Short mmCIF file of C-alpha atoms and ligand atoms in Angstrom, two decimals:
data_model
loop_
_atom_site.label_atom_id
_atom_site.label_comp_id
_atom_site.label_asym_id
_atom_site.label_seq_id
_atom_site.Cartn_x
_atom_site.Cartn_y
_atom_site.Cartn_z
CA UNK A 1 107.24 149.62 -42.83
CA UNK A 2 107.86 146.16 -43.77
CA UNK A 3 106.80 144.39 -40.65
CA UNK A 4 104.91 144.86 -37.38
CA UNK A 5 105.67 142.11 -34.94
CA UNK A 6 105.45 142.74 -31.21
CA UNK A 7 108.69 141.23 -30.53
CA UNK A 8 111.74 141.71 -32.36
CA UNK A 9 114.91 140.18 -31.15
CA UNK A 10 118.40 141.02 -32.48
CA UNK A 11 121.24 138.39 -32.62
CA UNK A 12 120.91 134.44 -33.03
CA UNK A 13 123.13 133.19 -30.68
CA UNK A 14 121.99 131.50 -27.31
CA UNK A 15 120.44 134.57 -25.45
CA UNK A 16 118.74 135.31 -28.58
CA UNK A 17 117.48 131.87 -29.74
CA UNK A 18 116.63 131.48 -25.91
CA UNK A 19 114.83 134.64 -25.35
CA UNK A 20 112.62 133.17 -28.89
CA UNK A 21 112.08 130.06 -27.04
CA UNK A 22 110.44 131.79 -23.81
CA UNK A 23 108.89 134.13 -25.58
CA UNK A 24 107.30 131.67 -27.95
CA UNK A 25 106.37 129.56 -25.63
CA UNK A 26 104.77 132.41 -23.68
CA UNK A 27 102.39 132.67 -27.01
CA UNK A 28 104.00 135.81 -28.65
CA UNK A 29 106.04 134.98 -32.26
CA UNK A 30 109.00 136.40 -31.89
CA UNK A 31 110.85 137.67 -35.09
CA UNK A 32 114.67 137.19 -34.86
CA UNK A 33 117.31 139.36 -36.68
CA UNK A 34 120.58 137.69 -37.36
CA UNK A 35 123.09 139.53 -39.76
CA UNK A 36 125.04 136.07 -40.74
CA UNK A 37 124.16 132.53 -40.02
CA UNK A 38 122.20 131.36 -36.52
CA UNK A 39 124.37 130.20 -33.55
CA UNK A 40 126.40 133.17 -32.54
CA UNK A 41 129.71 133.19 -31.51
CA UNK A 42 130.16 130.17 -29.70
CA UNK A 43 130.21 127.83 -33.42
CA UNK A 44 133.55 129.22 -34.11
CA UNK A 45 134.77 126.76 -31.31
CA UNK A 46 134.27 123.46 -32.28
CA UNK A 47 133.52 121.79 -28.74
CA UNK A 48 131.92 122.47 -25.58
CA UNK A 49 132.11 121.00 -22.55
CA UNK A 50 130.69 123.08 -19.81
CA UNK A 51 126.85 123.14 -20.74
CA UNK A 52 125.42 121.39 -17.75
CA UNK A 53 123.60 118.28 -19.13
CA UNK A 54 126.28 116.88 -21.59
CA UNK A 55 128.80 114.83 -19.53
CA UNK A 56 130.81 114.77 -22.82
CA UNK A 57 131.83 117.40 -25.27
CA UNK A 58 129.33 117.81 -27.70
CA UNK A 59 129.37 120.15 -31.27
CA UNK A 60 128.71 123.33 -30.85
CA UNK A 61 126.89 123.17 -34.16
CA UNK A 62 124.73 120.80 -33.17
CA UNK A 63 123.51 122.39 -29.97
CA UNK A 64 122.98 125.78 -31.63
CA UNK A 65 120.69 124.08 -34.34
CA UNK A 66 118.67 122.37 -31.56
CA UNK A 67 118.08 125.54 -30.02
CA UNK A 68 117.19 127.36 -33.32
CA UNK A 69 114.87 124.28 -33.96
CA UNK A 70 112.98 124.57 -30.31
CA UNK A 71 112.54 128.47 -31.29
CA UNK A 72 110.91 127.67 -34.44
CA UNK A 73 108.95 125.00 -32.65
CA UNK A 74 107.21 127.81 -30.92
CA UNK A 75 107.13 130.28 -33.66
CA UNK A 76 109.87 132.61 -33.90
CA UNK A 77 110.73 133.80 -37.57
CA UNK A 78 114.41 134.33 -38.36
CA UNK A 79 114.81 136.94 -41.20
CA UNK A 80 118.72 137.73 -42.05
CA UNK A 81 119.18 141.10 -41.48
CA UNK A 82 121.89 143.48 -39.92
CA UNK A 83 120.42 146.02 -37.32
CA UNK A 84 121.78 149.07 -38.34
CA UNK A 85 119.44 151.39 -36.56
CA UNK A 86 117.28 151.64 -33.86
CA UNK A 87 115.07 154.57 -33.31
CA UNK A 88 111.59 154.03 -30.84
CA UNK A 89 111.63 150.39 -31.36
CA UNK A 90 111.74 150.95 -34.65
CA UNK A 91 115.03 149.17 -36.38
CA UNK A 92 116.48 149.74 -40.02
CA UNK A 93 118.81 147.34 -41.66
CA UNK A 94 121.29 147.56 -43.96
CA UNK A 95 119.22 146.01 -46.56
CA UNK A 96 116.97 148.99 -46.52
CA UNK A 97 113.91 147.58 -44.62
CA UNK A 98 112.54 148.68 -41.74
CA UNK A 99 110.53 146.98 -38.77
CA UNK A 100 108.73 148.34 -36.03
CA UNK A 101 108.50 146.76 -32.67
CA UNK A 102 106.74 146.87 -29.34
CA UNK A 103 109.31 144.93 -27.44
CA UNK A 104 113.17 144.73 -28.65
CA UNK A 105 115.44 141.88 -26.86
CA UNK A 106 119.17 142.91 -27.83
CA UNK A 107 121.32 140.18 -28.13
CA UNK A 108 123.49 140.96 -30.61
CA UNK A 109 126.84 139.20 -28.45
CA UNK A 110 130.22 140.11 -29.32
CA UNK A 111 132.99 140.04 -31.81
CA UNK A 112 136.84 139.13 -31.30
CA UNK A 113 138.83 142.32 -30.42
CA UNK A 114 142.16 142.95 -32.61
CA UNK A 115 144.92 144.57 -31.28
CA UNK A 116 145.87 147.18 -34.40
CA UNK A 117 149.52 146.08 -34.01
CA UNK A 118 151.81 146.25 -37.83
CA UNK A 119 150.81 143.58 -40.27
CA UNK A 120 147.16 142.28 -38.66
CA UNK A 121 145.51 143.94 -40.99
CA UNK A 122 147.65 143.20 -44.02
CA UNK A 123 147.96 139.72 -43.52
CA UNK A 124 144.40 138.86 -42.90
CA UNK A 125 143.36 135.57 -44.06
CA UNK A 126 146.66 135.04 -45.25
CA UNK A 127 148.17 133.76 -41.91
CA UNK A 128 146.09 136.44 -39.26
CA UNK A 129 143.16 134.78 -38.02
CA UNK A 130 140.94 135.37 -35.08
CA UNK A 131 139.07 131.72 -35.68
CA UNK A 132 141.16 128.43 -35.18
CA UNK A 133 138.19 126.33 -35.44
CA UNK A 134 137.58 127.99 -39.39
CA UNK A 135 141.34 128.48 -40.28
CA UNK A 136 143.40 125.74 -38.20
CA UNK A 137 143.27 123.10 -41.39
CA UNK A 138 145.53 125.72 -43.68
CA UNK A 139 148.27 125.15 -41.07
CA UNK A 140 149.03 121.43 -41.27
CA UNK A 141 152.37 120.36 -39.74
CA UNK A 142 153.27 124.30 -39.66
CA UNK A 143 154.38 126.93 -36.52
CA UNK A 144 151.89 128.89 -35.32
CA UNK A 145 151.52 131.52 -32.52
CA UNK A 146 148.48 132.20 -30.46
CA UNK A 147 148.47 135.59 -28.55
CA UNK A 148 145.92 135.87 -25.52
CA UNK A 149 145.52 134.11 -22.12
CA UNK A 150 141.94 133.61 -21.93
CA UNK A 151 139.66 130.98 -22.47
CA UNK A 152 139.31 131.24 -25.72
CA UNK A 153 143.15 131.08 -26.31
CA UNK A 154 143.53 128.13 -24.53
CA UNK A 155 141.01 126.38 -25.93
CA UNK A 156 142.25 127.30 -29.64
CA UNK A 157 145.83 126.41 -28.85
CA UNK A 158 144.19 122.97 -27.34
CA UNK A 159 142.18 122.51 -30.94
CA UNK A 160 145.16 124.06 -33.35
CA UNK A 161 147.56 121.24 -31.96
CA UNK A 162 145.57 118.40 -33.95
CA UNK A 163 146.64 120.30 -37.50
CA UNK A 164 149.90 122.58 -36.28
CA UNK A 165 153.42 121.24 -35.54
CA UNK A 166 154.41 123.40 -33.28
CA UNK A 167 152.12 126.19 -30.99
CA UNK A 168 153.42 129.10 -29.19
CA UNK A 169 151.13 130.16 -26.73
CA UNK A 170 151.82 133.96 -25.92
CA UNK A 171 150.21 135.72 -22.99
CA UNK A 172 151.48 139.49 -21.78
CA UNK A 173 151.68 138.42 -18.22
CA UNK A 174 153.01 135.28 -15.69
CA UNK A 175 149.93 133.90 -15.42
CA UNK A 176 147.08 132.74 -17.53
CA UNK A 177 143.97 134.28 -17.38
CA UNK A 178 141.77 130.79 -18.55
CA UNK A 179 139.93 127.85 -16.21
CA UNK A 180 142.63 125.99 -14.20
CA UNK A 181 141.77 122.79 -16.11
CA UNK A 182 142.11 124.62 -19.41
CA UNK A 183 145.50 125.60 -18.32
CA UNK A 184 146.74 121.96 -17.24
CA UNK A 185 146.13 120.55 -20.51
CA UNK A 186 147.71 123.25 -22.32
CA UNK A 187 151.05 123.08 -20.17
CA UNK A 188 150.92 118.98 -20.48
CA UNK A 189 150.87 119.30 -23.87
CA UNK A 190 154.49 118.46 -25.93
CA UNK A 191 153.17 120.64 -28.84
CA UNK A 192 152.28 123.65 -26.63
CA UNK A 193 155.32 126.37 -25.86
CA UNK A 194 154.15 128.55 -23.54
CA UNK A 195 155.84 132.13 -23.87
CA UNK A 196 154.93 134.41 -21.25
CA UNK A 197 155.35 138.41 -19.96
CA UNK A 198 155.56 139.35 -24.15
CA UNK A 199 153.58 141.07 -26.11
CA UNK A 200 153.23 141.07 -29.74
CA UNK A 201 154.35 144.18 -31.22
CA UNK A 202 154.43 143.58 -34.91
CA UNK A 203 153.64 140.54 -37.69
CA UNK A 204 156.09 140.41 -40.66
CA UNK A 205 156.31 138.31 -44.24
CA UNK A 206 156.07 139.17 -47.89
CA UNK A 207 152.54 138.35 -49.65
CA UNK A 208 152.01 135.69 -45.98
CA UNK A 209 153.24 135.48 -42.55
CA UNK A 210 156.31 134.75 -42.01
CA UNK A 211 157.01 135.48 -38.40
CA UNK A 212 156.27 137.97 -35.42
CA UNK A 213 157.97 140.24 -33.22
CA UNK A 214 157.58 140.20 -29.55
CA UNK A 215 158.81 142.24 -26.98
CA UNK A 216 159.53 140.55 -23.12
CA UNK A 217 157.71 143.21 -20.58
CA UNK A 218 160.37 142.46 -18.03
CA UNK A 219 163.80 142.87 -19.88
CA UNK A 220 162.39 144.85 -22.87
CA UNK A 221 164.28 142.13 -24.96
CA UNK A 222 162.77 141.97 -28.72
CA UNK A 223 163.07 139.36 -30.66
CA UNK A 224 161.77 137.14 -33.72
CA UNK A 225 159.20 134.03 -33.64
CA UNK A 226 159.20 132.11 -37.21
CA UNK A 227 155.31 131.30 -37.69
CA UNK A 228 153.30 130.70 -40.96
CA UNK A 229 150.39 131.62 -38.80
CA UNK A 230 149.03 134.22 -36.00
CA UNK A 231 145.52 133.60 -34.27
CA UNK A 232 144.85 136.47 -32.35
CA UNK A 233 141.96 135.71 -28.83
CA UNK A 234 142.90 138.91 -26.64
CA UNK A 235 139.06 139.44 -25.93
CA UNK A 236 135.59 140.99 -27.45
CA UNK A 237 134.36 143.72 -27.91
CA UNK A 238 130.53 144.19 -27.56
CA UNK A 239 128.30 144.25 -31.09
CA UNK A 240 126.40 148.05 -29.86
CA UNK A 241 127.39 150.16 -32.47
CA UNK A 242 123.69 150.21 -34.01
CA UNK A 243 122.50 151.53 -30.91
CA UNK A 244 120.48 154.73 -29.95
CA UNK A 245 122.77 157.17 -28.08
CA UNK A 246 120.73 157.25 -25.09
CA UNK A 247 120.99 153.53 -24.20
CA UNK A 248 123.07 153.35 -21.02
CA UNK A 249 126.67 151.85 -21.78
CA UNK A 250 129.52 151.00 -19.10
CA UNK A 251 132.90 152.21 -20.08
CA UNK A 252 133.82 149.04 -22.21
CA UNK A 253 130.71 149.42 -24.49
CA UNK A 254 128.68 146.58 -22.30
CA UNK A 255 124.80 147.61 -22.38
CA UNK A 256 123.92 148.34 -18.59
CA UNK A 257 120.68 146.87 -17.45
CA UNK A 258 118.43 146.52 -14.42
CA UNK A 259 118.40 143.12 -12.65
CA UNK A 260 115.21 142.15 -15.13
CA UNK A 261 117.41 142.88 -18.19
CA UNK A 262 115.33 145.74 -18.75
CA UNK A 263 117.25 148.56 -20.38
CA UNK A 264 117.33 152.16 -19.49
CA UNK A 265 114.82 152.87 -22.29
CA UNK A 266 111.25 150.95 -21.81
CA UNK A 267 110.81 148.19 -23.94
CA UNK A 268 113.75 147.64 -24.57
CA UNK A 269 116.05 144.73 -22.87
CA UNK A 270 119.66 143.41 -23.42
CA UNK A 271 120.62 140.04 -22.81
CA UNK A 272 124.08 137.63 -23.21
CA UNK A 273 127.76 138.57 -23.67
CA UNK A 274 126.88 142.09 -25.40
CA UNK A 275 125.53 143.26 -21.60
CA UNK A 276 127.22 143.96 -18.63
CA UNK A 277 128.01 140.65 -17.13
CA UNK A 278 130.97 138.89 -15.23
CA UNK A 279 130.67 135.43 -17.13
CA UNK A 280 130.15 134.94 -20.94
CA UNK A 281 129.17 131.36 -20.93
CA UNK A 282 126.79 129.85 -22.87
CA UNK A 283 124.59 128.73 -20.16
CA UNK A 284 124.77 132.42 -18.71
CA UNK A 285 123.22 133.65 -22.26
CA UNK A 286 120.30 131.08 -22.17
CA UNK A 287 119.94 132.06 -18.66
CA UNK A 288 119.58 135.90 -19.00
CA UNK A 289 117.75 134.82 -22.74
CA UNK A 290 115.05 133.09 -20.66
CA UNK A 291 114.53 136.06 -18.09
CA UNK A 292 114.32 138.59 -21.22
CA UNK A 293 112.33 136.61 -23.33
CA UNK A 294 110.01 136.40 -20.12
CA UNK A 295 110.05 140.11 -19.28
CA UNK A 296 109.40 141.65 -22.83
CA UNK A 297 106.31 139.01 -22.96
CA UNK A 298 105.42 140.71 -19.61
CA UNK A 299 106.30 144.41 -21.03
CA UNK A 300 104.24 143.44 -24.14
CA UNK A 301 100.99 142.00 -21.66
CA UNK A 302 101.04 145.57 -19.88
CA UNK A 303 101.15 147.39 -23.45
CA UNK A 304 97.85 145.05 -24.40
CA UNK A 305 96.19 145.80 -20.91
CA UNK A 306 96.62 141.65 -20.18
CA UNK A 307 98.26 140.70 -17.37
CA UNK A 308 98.13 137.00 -17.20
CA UNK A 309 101.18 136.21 -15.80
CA UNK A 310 101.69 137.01 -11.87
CA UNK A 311 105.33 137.03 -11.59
CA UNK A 312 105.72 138.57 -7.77
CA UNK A 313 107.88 136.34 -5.50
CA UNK A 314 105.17 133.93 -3.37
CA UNK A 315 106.85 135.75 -0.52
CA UNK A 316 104.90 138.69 -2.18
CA UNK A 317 101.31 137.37 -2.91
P1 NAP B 401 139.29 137.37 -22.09
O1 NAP B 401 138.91 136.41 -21.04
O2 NAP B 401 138.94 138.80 -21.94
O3 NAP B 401 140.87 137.21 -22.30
C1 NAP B 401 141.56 138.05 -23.18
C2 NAP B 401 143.04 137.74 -23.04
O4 NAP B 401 143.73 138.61 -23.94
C3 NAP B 401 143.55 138.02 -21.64
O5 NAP B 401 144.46 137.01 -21.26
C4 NAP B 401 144.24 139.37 -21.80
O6 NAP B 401 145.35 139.52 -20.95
C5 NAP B 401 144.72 139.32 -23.23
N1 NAP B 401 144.85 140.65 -23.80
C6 NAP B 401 143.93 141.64 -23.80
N2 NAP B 401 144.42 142.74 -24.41
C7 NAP B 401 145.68 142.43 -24.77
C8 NAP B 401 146.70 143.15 -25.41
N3 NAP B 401 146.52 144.43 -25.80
N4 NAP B 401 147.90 142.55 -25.64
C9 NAP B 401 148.09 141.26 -25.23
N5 NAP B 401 147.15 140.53 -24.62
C10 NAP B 401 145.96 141.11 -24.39
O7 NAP B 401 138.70 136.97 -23.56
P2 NAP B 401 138.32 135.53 -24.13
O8 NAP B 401 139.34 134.51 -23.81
O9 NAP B 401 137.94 135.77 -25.55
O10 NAP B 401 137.00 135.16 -23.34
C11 NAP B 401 135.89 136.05 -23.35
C12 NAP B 401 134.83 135.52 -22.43
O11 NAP B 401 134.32 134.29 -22.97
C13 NAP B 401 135.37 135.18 -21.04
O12 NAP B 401 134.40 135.50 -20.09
C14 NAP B 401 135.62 133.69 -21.11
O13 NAP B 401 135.58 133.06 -19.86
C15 NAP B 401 134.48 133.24 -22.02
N6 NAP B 401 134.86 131.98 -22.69
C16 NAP B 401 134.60 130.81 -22.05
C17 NAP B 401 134.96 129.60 -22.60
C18 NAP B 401 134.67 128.34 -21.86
O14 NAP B 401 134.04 128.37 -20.83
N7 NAP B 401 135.12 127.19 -22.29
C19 NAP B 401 135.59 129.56 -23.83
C20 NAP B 401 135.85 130.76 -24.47
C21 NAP B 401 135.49 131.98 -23.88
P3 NAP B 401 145.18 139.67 -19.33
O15 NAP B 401 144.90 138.28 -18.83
O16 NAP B 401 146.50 140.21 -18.94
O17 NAP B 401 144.07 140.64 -19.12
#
């Protein structure tokens, strides 16, 4: 056993580093698992411009490393490791350690769905890419195509045009999915083609992309989109495959949990876009961070016979 902390958290990303920060503060120290680099998700956009306090875009980059900095602040440890286990609170990795726990705070997020279609997988990294904010440079005064009507498409069509030519924005139905102000820029904007009710059924080139196929939904029309690049946003999928087989899943892979975050197995709580949730928003990760940092500090008072915290409603007392 290489380690015994009380708490261990899994995932660096704002639930995580948030959850640290409660939890710190709440006088445990926290030891937080991250399989790549702090910040989660959310650093592979460049901007953002909905966390409540910043009137102006700010880096994502630089708000991730503020949180990471408060968590230290208060003691958390960050080790890089990838989960790849977790049996009784007790986690192996896929460097061959293993840590035991009292408390485990899941927040492992999410990672960008692909859609399995002819060529993704061949053309990876030379013209596929599921990140515009790492990959939009390489396609300087080129065509590219964007497939998704989310958020996250929008947004990455909005950041590609400062390198691209040309973007084709293609969504499988008549509407967009994303924020209504997301959408207005996008349709204002003379680089932006918006191609709607077609899918993407294959990508083609030699040793690069050269173009895609698309099929219209409503005439069953095919035809051929020149492109040196594809970025593919058509959603996540949920980061639970290191998970014990009894932990309570919805349909979608989503980790179901109790209004306290608390999971079906005691001890053990989920928190940010890898649970159940309507919204994946930043703010909603630090949000449900906070509450699970708070309840595994409670979990972890009952376990050591201390209850200093009385957290019934004052409607209660
Ligand atoms: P999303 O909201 O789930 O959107 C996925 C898009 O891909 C949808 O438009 C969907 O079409 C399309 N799609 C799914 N499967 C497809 C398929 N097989 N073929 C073609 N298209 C397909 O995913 P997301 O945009 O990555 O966003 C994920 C979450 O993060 C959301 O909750 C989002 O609000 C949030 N987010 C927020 C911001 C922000 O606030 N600025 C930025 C990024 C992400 P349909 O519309 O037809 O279902």
């Amino acid at each position: 056993m290489e380690n015994s902390p009380q708490l261990i958290i899994i995932g660096a990303g704002p639930a995580g580093l948030t959850a640290a920060i409660y939890a710190g503060r709440a006088g445990f120290t926290p030891l937080i698992m991250e399989k790549l680099v702090p910040g989660g998700q959310i650093v592979l956009s460049d901007k953002i411009e909905n966390f409540p306090g910043f009137s102006q875009q700010i880096s994502t980059r630089d708000l991730m490393a503020e949180m990471q900095k408060q968590a230290e602040a208060v003691g958390m440890q960050l080790v890089q490791e990838e989960a790849i286990g977790i049996e009784k609170k007790v986690i192996s990795t896929a460097s061959g350690k293993v840590y035991r726990a009292s408390a485990v705070i899941i927040a492992s997020g999410t990672r960008p769905r692909s859609l399995g279609i002819k060529g993704e997988k061949k053309f990876l990294g030379r013209g596929v890419s599921y990140c515009a904010t790492c990959d939009a440079p390489f396609f300087k005064n080129e065509t590219v195509a964007v497939i998704g009507g989310g958020n996250t498409a929008v947004e990455e069509t909005l950041y590609l045009t400062r390198f691209a030519r040309k973007v084709y924005l293609i969504h499988r139905r008549r509407m967009l999915r994303a924020e209504r102000i997301l959408q207005k820029r996008a349709l204002s904007h003379p680089k932006i083609d918006l191609i709607l009710k077609s899918v993407i059924s294959e990508i083609y080139g030699e040793e690069s992309v050269e173009g895609i196929r698309l099929l219209n939904k409503e005439t069953g029309e095919t035809t051929q989109l020149n492109c040196k690049g594809v970025f593919m946003f058509v959603g996540l999928e949920p980061n639970t495959q290191f998970l014990p087989g009894q932990l309570k899943l919805n349909r979608q892979g989503f980790i179901k949990t109790g209004q306290n975050l608390e999971t079906n197995i005691p001890g053990i709580f989920a928190c940010g876009d890898v649970r159940e949730n309507l919204l994946k928003q930043v703010v909603v990760a630090c949000g449900e961070g906070a509450l699970a940092g708070f309840m595994a500090g409670k979990y972890l008072d009952k376990l050591g016979g201390q209850e200093y915290l009385d957290t019934r409603h004052p409607t209660q007392l």
